[in-house]
PDB file of C-alpha atoms in Angstrom:
ATOM      1  CA  MET A   1     113.793 111.360 162.105  1.00 69.00           C
ATOM      2  CA  TYR A   2     114.000 110.930 158.360  1.00 78.00           C
ATOM      3  CA  ARG A   3     117.553 111.249 157.601  1.00 80.00           C
ATOM      4  CA  PHE A   4     117.762 107.677 156.574  1.00 82.00           C
ATOM      5  CA  LEU A   5     116.040 108.698 153.209  1.00 80.00           C
ATOM      6  CA  LEU A   6     119.516 110.631 152.174  1.00 84.00           C
ATOM      7  CA  SER A   7     121.065 106.890 152.552  1.00 86.00           C
ATOM      8  CA  ARG A   8     122.367 105.621 149.385  1.00 89.00           C
ATOM      9  CA  GLN A   9     119.750 102.635 149.261  1.00 89.00           C
ATOM     10  CA  TRP A  10     116.916 105.111 149.853  1.00 86.00           C
ATOM     11  CA  VAL A  11     117.942 107.341 147.372  1.00 91.00           C
ATOM     12  CA  ILE A  12     118.128 104.676 144.705  1.00 92.00           C
ATOM     13  CA  LEU A  13     114.660 103.074 145.993  1.00 90.00           C
ATOM     14  CA  THR A  14     113.112 106.430 145.745  1.00 91.00           C
ATOM     15  CA  LEU A  15     114.839 107.303 142.163  1.00 94.00           C
ATOM     16  CA  ILE A  16     113.231 103.907 141.349  1.00 93.00           C
ATOM     17  CA  ALA A  17     109.868 104.763 142.339  1.00 93.00           C
ATOM     18  CA  LEU A  18     110.035 108.153 140.595  1.00 94.00           C
ATOM     19  CA  LEU A  19     111.018 106.480 137.487  1.00 95.00           C
ATOM     20  CA  LEU A  20     108.397 103.597 137.488  1.00 95.00           C
ATOM     21  CA  ILE A  21     105.187 106.193 137.809  1.00 95.00           C
ATOM     22  CA  PRO A  22     105.753 107.939 134.858  1.00 95.00           C
ATOM     23  CA  VAL A  23     106.507 104.508 132.741  1.00 96.00           C
ATOM     24  CA  MET A  24     103.501 102.829 134.241  1.00 96.00           C
ATOM     25  CA  VAL A  25     101.108 105.737 133.283  1.00 97.00           C
ATOM     26  CA  GLU A  26     102.654 105.864 129.528  1.00 97.00           C
ATOM     27  CA  LEU A  27     102.162 102.039 129.337  1.00 97.00           C
ATOM     28  CA  GLY A  28      98.460 102.839 130.470  1.00 96.00           C
ATOM     29  CA  PHE A  29      97.987 105.259 127.808  1.00 96.00           C
ATOM     30  CA  TRP A  30      99.535 102.864 125.195  1.00 97.00           C
ATOM     31  CA  GLN A  31      97.325 100.114 126.018  1.00 96.00           C
ATOM     32  CA  LEU A  32      94.326 102.708 126.042  1.00 96.00           C
ATOM     33  CA  HIS A  33      95.413 103.739 122.255  1.00 96.00           C
ATOM     34  CA  ARG A  34      95.255 100.152 121.393  1.00 95.00           C
ATOM     35  CA  HIS A  35      91.687  99.943 122.919  1.00 95.00           C
ATOM     36  CA  GLU A  36      90.843 102.854 120.649  1.00 95.00           C
ATOM     37  CA  HIS A  37      92.272 101.724 117.651  1.00 92.00           C
ATOM     38  CA  ARG A  38      90.836  97.971 118.103  1.00 90.00           C
ATOM     39  CA  VAL A  39      87.490  99.859 118.348  1.00 92.00           C
ATOM     40  CA  ALA A  40      88.041 102.098 115.402  1.00 91.00           C
ATOM     41  CA  GLN A  41      88.967  99.189 113.562  1.00 88.00           C
ATOM     42  CA  ASN A  42      85.908  97.127 114.418  1.00 91.00           C
ATOM     43  CA  GLN A  43      83.512 100.170 113.465  1.00 92.00           C
ATOM     44  CA  ARG A  44      85.253 100.345 110.282  1.00 91.00           C
ATOM     45  CA  ILE A  45      84.788  97.011 109.329  1.00 89.00           C
ATOM     46  CA  SER A  46      81.168  96.989 110.627  1.00 92.00           C
ATOM     47  CA  GLU A  47      80.793  99.609 108.026  1.00 91.00           C
ATOM     48  CA  ALA A  48      82.433  97.953 104.929  1.00 90.00           C
ATOM     49  CA  LEU A  49      80.523  94.690 105.313  1.00 91.00           C
ATOM     50  CA  ALA A  50      77.120  96.450 105.548  1.00 91.00           C
ATOM     51  CA  ALA A  51      77.730  98.749 102.796  1.00 92.00           C
ATOM     52  CA  ASP A  52      76.137  98.002  99.275  1.00 95.00           C
ATOM     53  CA  PRO A  53      78.904  96.267  97.106  1.00 96.00           C
ATOM     54  CA  VAL A  54      80.602  98.325  94.567  1.00 97.00           C
ATOM     55  CA  PRO A  55      82.078  97.324  91.435  1.00 97.00           C
ATOM     56  CA  ALA A  56      85.679  95.942  92.300  1.00 97.00           C
ATOM     57  CA  GLU A  57      87.366  98.110  89.520  1.00 96.00           C
ATOM     58  CA  LYS A  58      86.145 101.389  91.488  1.00 96.00           C
ATOM     59  CA  LEU A  59      88.524 100.308  94.356  1.00 97.00           C
ATOM     60  CA  THR A  60      91.421  98.805  93.025  1.00 97.00           C
ATOM     61  CA  SER A  61      93.054  98.445  89.686  1.00 97.00           C
ATOM     62  CA  PRO A  62      96.424  96.740  87.883  1.00 97.00           C
ATOM     63  CA  GLY A  63      99.378  97.429  90.550  1.00 94.00           C
ATOM     64  CA  HIS A  64      97.209  99.182  92.912  1.00 95.00           C
ATOM     65  CA  GLU A  65      98.032  98.557  96.922  1.00 95.00           C
ATOM     66  CA  VAL A  66      94.718  98.167  98.658  1.00 96.00           C
ATOM     67  CA  PRO A  67      94.653 100.793 101.474  1.00 95.00           C
ATOM     68  CA  ARG A  68      93.340  99.862 105.396  1.00 91.00           C
ATOM     69  CA  ALA A  69      90.115 102.232 104.588  1.00 91.00           C
ATOM     70  CA  ASP A  70      89.176  99.710 101.675  1.00 95.00           C
ATOM     71  CA  LEU A  71      89.896  96.161 103.433  1.00 95.00           C
ATOM     72  CA  TYR A  72      86.726  94.132 103.377  1.00 95.00           C
ATOM     73  CA  ARG A  73      84.867  96.401 101.530  1.00 96.00           C
ATOM     74  CA  ARG A  74      82.111  94.680  99.629  1.00 96.00           C
ATOM     75  CA  VAL A  75      82.680  94.696  95.842  1.00 97.00           C
ATOM     76  CA  SER A  76      81.037  92.952  92.966  1.00 97.00           C
ATOM     77  CA  ALA A  77      82.714  91.494  89.261  1.00 97.00           C
ATOM     78  CA  LYS A  78      80.901  90.347  86.429  1.00 97.00           C
ATOM     79  CA  GLY A  79      83.295  87.939  84.474  1.00 97.00           C
ATOM     80  CA  THR A  80      84.369  84.142  83.678  1.00 97.00           C
ATOM     81  CA  TYR A  81      86.366  82.015  86.147  1.00 97.00           C
ATOM     82  CA  ASP A  82      89.987  80.733  84.541  1.00 96.00           C
ATOM     83  CA  ALA A  83      90.075  77.647  86.255  1.00 94.00           C
ATOM     84  CA  LYS A  84      92.941  76.589  83.748  1.00 95.00           C
ATOM     85  CA  HIS A  85      95.186  78.857  85.687  1.00 96.00           C
ATOM     86  CA  GLU A  86      93.639  78.026  89.307  1.00 96.00           C
ATOM     87  CA  VAL A  87      96.191  77.695  91.868  1.00 97.00           C
ATOM     88  CA  VAL A  88      96.044  76.861  95.690  1.00 96.00           C
ATOM     89  CA  VAL A  89      97.290  78.462  98.839  1.00 96.00           C
ATOM     90  CA  ARG A  90      99.085  76.249 101.188  1.00 94.00           C
ATOM     91  CA  ARG A  91      98.613  75.466 104.836  1.00 91.00           C
ATOM     92  CA  ARG A  92      95.383  77.363 105.034  1.00 94.00           C
ATOM     93  CA  ILE A  93      92.730  76.211 108.161  1.00 92.00           C
ATOM     94  CA  ASN A  94      89.072  76.322 108.075  1.00 91.00           C
ATOM     95  CA  SER A  95      86.663  77.244 110.974  1.00 86.00           C
ATOM     96  CA  ASP A  96      87.142  73.905 112.665  1.00 88.00           C
ATOM     97  CA  ASP A  97      91.045  74.464 112.388  1.00 88.00           C
ATOM     98  CA  GLU A  98      91.374  71.927 109.552  1.00 91.00           C
ATOM     99  CA  VAL A  99      94.401  71.999 107.645  1.00 91.00           C
ATOM    100  CA  GLY A 100      93.830  72.560 103.591  1.00 92.00           C
ATOM    101  CA  PHE A 101      94.289  74.711 101.069  1.00 94.00           C
ATOM    102  CA  HIS A 102      92.513  78.132 100.042  1.00 96.00           C
ATOM    103  CA  VAL A 103      91.206  78.089  96.317  1.00 97.00           C
ATOM    104  CA  LEU A 104      92.474  81.192  94.273  1.00 97.00           C
ATOM    105  CA  THR A 105      91.047  81.487  90.856  1.00 97.00           C
ATOM    106  CA  PRO A 106      91.387  84.295  88.350  1.00 98.00           C
ATOM    107  CA  PHE A 107      88.110  85.696  87.323  1.00 98.00           C
ATOM    108  CA  VAL A 108      88.690  87.626  83.993  1.00 98.00           C
ATOM    109  CA  LEU A 109      86.504  90.655  83.410  1.00 97.00           C
ATOM    110  CA  ASP A 110      84.564  92.221  80.496  1.00 93.00           C
ATOM    111  CA  ASP A 111      87.380  94.378  79.598  1.00 94.00           C
ATOM    112  CA  GLY A 112      90.105  91.547  79.934  1.00 95.00           C
ATOM    113  CA  LYS A 113      91.594  92.201  83.303  1.00 97.00           C
ATOM    114  CA  VAL A 114      91.699  89.910  85.946  1.00 98.00           C
ATOM    115  CA  LEU A 115      90.778  89.862  89.418  1.00 98.00           C
ATOM    116  CA  LEU A 116      91.953  87.293  91.901  1.00 98.00           C
ATOM    117  CA  VAL A 117      88.848  85.540  93.532  1.00 98.00           C
ATOM    118  CA  ASN A 118      89.814  83.150  96.737  1.00 97.00           C
ATOM    119  CA  ARG A 119      86.598  80.936  95.971  1.00 96.00           C
ATOM    120  CA  GLY A 120      87.173  79.228  99.660  1.00 95.00           C
ATOM    121  CA  TRP A 121      88.947  76.384 101.584  1.00 95.00           C
ATOM    122  CA  ILE A 122      89.037  72.694 100.430  1.00 93.00           C
ATOM    123  CA  ALA A 123      90.806  69.998 102.452  1.00 91.00           C
ATOM    124  CA  ALA A 124      94.094  68.117 101.618  1.00 86.00           C
ATOM    125  CA  ASN A 125      92.870  65.534  99.601  1.00 81.00           C
ATOM    126  CA  GLY A 126      96.516  63.765  98.835  1.00 79.00           C
ATOM    127  CA  PRO A 127      99.722  64.205  99.149  1.00 81.00           C
ATOM    128  CA  GLN A 128     101.152  67.811  99.694  1.00 77.00           C
ATOM    129  CA  THR A 129     103.542  67.423  96.476  1.00 81.00           C
ATOM    130  CA  ALA A 130     100.103  66.959  94.310  1.00 83.00           C
ATOM    131  CA  PHE A 131      97.489  69.439  93.120  1.00 88.00           C
ATOM    132  CA  PRO A 132      94.664  68.691  94.815  1.00 89.00           C
ATOM    133  CA  LYS A 133      90.787  67.785  93.545  1.00 90.00           C
ATOM    134  CA  ILE A 134      89.244  71.037  93.253  1.00 89.00           C
ATOM    135  CA  PRO A 135      85.601  71.579  92.495  1.00 88.00           C
ATOM    136  CA  ALA A 136      85.409  73.301  89.180  1.00 89.00           C
ATOM    137  CA  PRO A 137      83.792  77.270  89.420  1.00 92.00           C
ATOM    138  CA  PRO A 138      80.800  77.452  87.533  1.00 90.00           C
ATOM    139  CA  LYS A 139      81.049  77.842  83.943  1.00 90.00           C
ATOM    140  CA  GLY A 140      79.940  81.006  81.700  1.00 94.00           C
ATOM    141  CA  GLU A 141      79.738  84.571  82.991  1.00 95.00           C
ATOM    142  CA  VAL A 142      78.617  84.990  86.281  1.00 95.00           C
ATOM    143  CA  THR A 143      78.532  87.853  88.993  1.00 96.00           C
ATOM    144  CA  ILE A 144      80.439  87.404  91.772  1.00 96.00           C
ATOM    145  CA  THR A 145      80.576  89.464  95.414  1.00 97.00           C
ATOM    146  CA  GLY A 146      82.991  89.500  97.858  1.00 97.00           C
ATOM    147  CA  ARG A 147      85.267  91.087 100.452  1.00 97.00           C
ATOM    148  CA  LEU A 148      88.528  93.015  99.073  1.00 97.00           C
ATOM    149  CA  MET A 149      91.638  92.234 100.519  1.00 97.00           C
ATOM    150  CA  ALA A 150      95.151  93.500 100.572  1.00 97.00           C
ATOM    151  CA  ASP A 151      98.036  91.333  98.727  1.00 97.00           C
ATOM    152  CA  GLU A 152      99.562  88.978 101.417  1.00 96.00           C
ATOM    153  CA  THR A 153     103.059  89.684 102.970  1.00 94.00           C
ATOM    154  CA  SER A 154     105.550  87.589 105.047  1.00 93.00           C
ATOM    155  CA  ALA A 155     105.515  90.729 107.207  1.00 92.00           C
ATOM    156  CA  ALA A 156     101.606  91.141 107.850  1.00 89.00           C
ATOM    157  CA  SER A 157     100.927  87.273 107.797  1.00 89.00           C
ATOM    158  CA  GLY A 158     104.166  85.878 109.259  1.00 90.00           C
ATOM    159  CA  ILE A 159     103.847  83.315 106.792  1.00 90.00           C
ATOM    160  CA  LYS A 160     107.082  82.833 105.057  1.00 91.00           C
ATOM    161  CA  ASP A 161     106.845  83.136 101.104  1.00 89.00           C
ATOM    162  CA  VAL A 162     108.713  79.799 100.117  1.00 87.00           C
ATOM    163  CA  ARG A 163     110.039  79.233  97.092  1.00 84.00           C
ATOM    164  CA  GLY A 164     110.350  75.689  94.701  1.00 88.00           C
ATOM    165  CA  LEU A 165     106.865  74.634  95.454  1.00 92.00           C
ATOM    166  CA  PRO A 166     105.015  72.038  93.471  1.00 91.00           C
ATOM    167  CA  ASP A 167     103.273  73.580  90.490  1.00 91.00           C
ATOM    168  CA  ARG A 168     100.662  75.892  91.308  1.00 93.00           C
ATOM    169  CA  GLN A 169     100.816  75.833  94.442  1.00 95.00           C
ATOM    170  CA  ILE A 170     101.775  79.273  96.607  1.00 96.00           C
ATOM    171  CA  MET A 171     102.320  80.553 100.215  1.00 96.00           C
ATOM    172  CA  LEU A 172     101.105  83.817  99.806  1.00 97.00           C
ATOM    173  CA  ILE A 173      98.387  85.469  97.612  1.00 97.00           C
ATOM    174  CA  SER A 174     100.450  88.314  95.478  1.00 96.00           C
ATOM    175  CA  SER A 175      98.514  89.834  92.710  1.00 97.00           C
ATOM    176  CA  GLY A 176     101.812  91.034  91.368  1.00 96.00           C
ATOM    177  CA  GLN A 177     103.386  87.638  91.394  1.00 95.00           C
ATOM    178  CA  GLN A 178      99.901  86.160  89.622  1.00 97.00           C
ATOM    179  CA  ALA A 179     100.417  88.900  87.165  1.00 97.00           C
ATOM    180  CA  ASP A 180     103.788  87.900  85.820  1.00 95.00           C
ATOM    181  CA  ALA A 181     102.377  83.934  86.030  1.00 94.00           C
ATOM    182  CA  LEU A 182      99.543  84.956  84.015  1.00 96.00           C
ATOM    183  CA  GLY A 183     101.031  87.471  81.808  1.00 96.00           C
ATOM    184  CA  LYS A 184      98.172  89.834  82.075  1.00 96.00           C
ATOM    185  CA  GLN A 185      96.828  92.864  83.989  1.00 97.00           C
ATOM    186  CA  VAL A 186      95.892  91.695  87.390  1.00 98.00           C
ATOM    187  CA  LEU A 187      93.843  94.029  89.668  1.00 98.00           C
ATOM    188  CA  GLY A 188      95.665  94.735  92.874  1.00 98.00           C
ATOM    189  CA  GLY A 189      94.556  92.844  96.142  1.00 97.00           C
ATOM    190  CA  TYR A 190      92.144  90.077  96.010  1.00 98.00           C
ATOM    191  CA  VAL A 191      88.412  89.134  96.861  1.00 98.00           C
ATOM    192  CA  GLU A 192      87.233  86.772  99.342  1.00 97.00           C
ATOM    193  CA  GLN A 193      84.167  85.324  97.493  1.00 96.00           C
ATOM    194  CA  THR A 194      80.844  85.636  99.366  1.00 95.00           C
ATOM    195  CA  SER A 195      78.392  85.030  96.689  1.00 91.00           C
ATOM    196  CA  PRO A 196      77.233  82.906  95.161  1.00 89.00           C
ATOM    197  CA  GLU A 197      77.238  80.425  98.205  1.00 83.00           C
ATOM    198  CA  ALA A 198      78.609  77.276  98.104  1.00 73.00           C
ATOM    199  CA  VAL A 199      76.788  74.566  96.761  1.00 72.00           C
ATOM    200  CA  GLY A 200      77.653  70.941  95.615  1.00 73.00           C
ATOM    201  CA  GLY A 201      81.227  70.248  96.985  1.00 71.00           C
ATOM    202  CA  SER A 202      82.381  73.645  96.059  1.00 81.00           C
ATOM    203  CA  PRO A 203      85.111  75.141  98.271  1.00 92.00           C
ATOM    204  CA  GLN A 204      83.959  76.305 101.831  1.00 92.00           C
ATOM    205  CA  LEU A 205      83.472  80.188 101.704  1.00 93.00           C
ATOM    206  CA  ILE A 206      85.395  81.870 104.178  1.00 93.00           C
ATOM    207  CA  GLY A 207      83.982  83.464 107.112  1.00 90.00           C
ATOM    208  CA  GLY A 208      83.633  87.000 107.768  1.00 89.00           C
ATOM    209  CA  PRO A 209      86.263  88.871 109.959  1.00 88.00           C
ATOM    210  CA  ASP A 210      85.841  88.849 113.552  1.00 81.00           C
ATOM    211  CA  HIS A 211      84.889  92.408 114.527  1.00 78.00           C
ATOM    212  CA  SER A 212      83.036  92.095 117.728  1.00 78.00           C
ATOM    213  CA  GLY A 213      85.542  91.560 120.479  1.00 82.00           C
ATOM    214  CA  ILE A 214      87.303  94.620 121.825  1.00 85.00           C
ATOM    215  CA  GLY A 215      90.331  92.649 123.610  1.00 88.00           C
ATOM    216  CA  PRO A 216      91.736  93.399 127.396  1.00 92.00           C
ATOM    217  CA  HIS A 217      93.356  96.544 126.338  1.00 94.00           C
ATOM    218  CA  MET A 218      91.196  99.059 128.503  1.00 94.00           C
ATOM    219  CA  ALA A 219      91.676  96.488 131.475  1.00 95.00           C
ATOM    220  CA  TYR A 220      95.325  96.349 130.884  1.00 95.00           C
ATOM    221  CA  ALA A 221      95.296 100.573 130.905  1.00 96.00           C
ATOM    222  CA  VAL A 222      93.541 100.630 134.140  1.00 96.00           C
ATOM    223  CA  GLN A 223      95.854  98.197 135.782  1.00 96.00           C
ATOM    224  CA  TRP A 224      98.883 100.101 134.779  1.00 96.00           C
ATOM    225  CA  TRP A 225      97.321 103.243 136.086  1.00 96.00           C
ATOM    226  CA  LEU A 226      96.359 101.337 139.180  1.00 96.00           C
ATOM    227  CA  PHE A 227      99.932 100.267 139.711  1.00 95.00           C
ATOM    228  CA  ALA A 228     101.330 103.771 138.994  1.00 96.00           C
ATOM    229  CA  ALA A 229      99.171 105.048 141.813  1.00 95.00           C
ATOM    230  CA  GLY A 230     100.489 102.081 144.183  1.00 95.00           C
ATOM    231  CA  VAL A 231     104.209 102.887 143.783  1.00 95.00           C
ATOM    232  CA  PRO A 232     103.865 105.941 145.886  1.00 93.00           C
ATOM    233  CA  ILE A 233     101.633 104.399 148.556  1.00 94.00           C
ATOM    234  CA  GLY A 234     104.011 101.494 148.764  1.00 93.00           C
ATOM    235  CA  TRP A 235     106.846 103.741 148.736  1.00 91.00           C
ATOM    236  CA  VAL A 236     104.801 105.597 151.748  1.00 91.00           C
ATOM    237  CA  VAL A 237     104.376 102.403 153.639  1.00 91.00           C
ATOM    238  CA  LEU A 238     108.130 101.540 153.384  1.00 89.00           C
ATOM    239  CA  VAL A 239     109.084 104.808 154.781  1.00 88.00           C
ATOM    240  CA  ARG A 240     106.679 104.562 157.807  1.00 88.00           C
ATOM    241  CA  ARG A 241     108.176 100.881 158.363  1.00 89.00           C
ATOM    242  CA  GLU A 242     111.402 101.863 158.192  1.00 85.00           C
ATOM    243  CA  ARG A 243     111.068 105.114 160.535  1.00 85.00           C
ATOM    244  CA  ARG A 244     108.968 102.561 163.195  1.00 85.00           C
ATOM    245  CA  ASP A 245     111.776  99.874 163.123  1.00 81.00           C
ATOM    246  CA  ARG A 246     114.580 102.557 163.287  1.00 79.00           C
ATOM    247  CA  ALA A 247     112.861 104.079 166.252  1.00 81.00           C
ATOM    248  CA  ALA A 248     112.125 100.572 167.901  1.00 83.00           C
ATOM    249  CA  ALA A 249     115.860  99.655 167.548  1.00 81.00           C
ATOM    250  CA  GLN A 250     116.962 103.018 169.036  1.00 81.00           C
ATOM    251  CA  ALA A 251     114.429 102.298 171.906  1.00 81.00           C
ATOM    252  CA  ALA A 252     115.813  98.844 172.784  1.00 76.00           C
ATOM    253  CA  PRO A 253     119.333  99.681 173.886  1.00 68.00           C
ATOM    254  CA  ALA A 254     117.699 102.363 176.316  1.00 60.00           C
ATOM    255  CA  SER A 255     115.472  99.938 178.085  1.00 60.00           C
ATOM    256  CA  GLU A 256     118.119  97.254 178.416  1.00 61.00           C
ATOM    257  CA  ALA A 257     120.492  99.616 180.033  1.00 57.00           C
ATOM    258  CA  THR A 258     117.821 100.927 182.551  1.00 57.00           C
ATOM    259  CA  PRO A 259     118.391  98.872 185.804  1.00 61.00           C
ATOM    260  CA  ALA A 260     115.745  96.634 187.209  1.00 57.00           C
ATOM    261  CA  PRO A 261     114.376  97.881 190.404  1.00 60.00           C
ATOM    262  CA  VAL A 262     115.394  95.905 193.778  1.00 51.00           C
TER     263      VAL A 262
END
């Protein structure tokens, strides 16, 4: 009755079904792990943003690579802006998706070390080859607070670190590169300024990271598991249909051979 399952076609079909089930189950767990990672990341960012600011030098130092655990931590620093060595980061967008620059200003601490501060976004107000007009930072000693960020890389951001740019323009924020350019000790990473707030034409402060959404990963996980459950069901349906079709095909010649009554 089910000898057709030993045919080459059905053996291949059965093997494919047996292979698909664990693959789909594993894909479901992969999406589940991505969901759990997103939830944990959102929790970590939320805790970092809610924590009281700590001095920047407690979390970073010259040559230090900011770890994932310290990203978005609120930090504070006291010092003076070095507007003379300010640079701009090209092709950055604001909350309205307008293309402009991020303003990166060295912030000289009391001990002489430098903290890179991203003061915010400004619109492109001239040709790309010219240094844009930038609102001056406050003069004298000030205290700032902001979110600690890691150095940018092409691998993480997808932005190519183009060389030969116009003077004082960069593509990626790198404390190492700025340390070479300034000839000073520069703390690893940089800070996205959140305070003092932007006033009087100052650069637009960068908004905080989105840490509320969890993405579709859990829904994708459930979908993969439903697909895995559907494979054996589909296999059974096909087997029963094949058996029914074969039985009907065998019965048809028998009925045709039976002579009609006179």
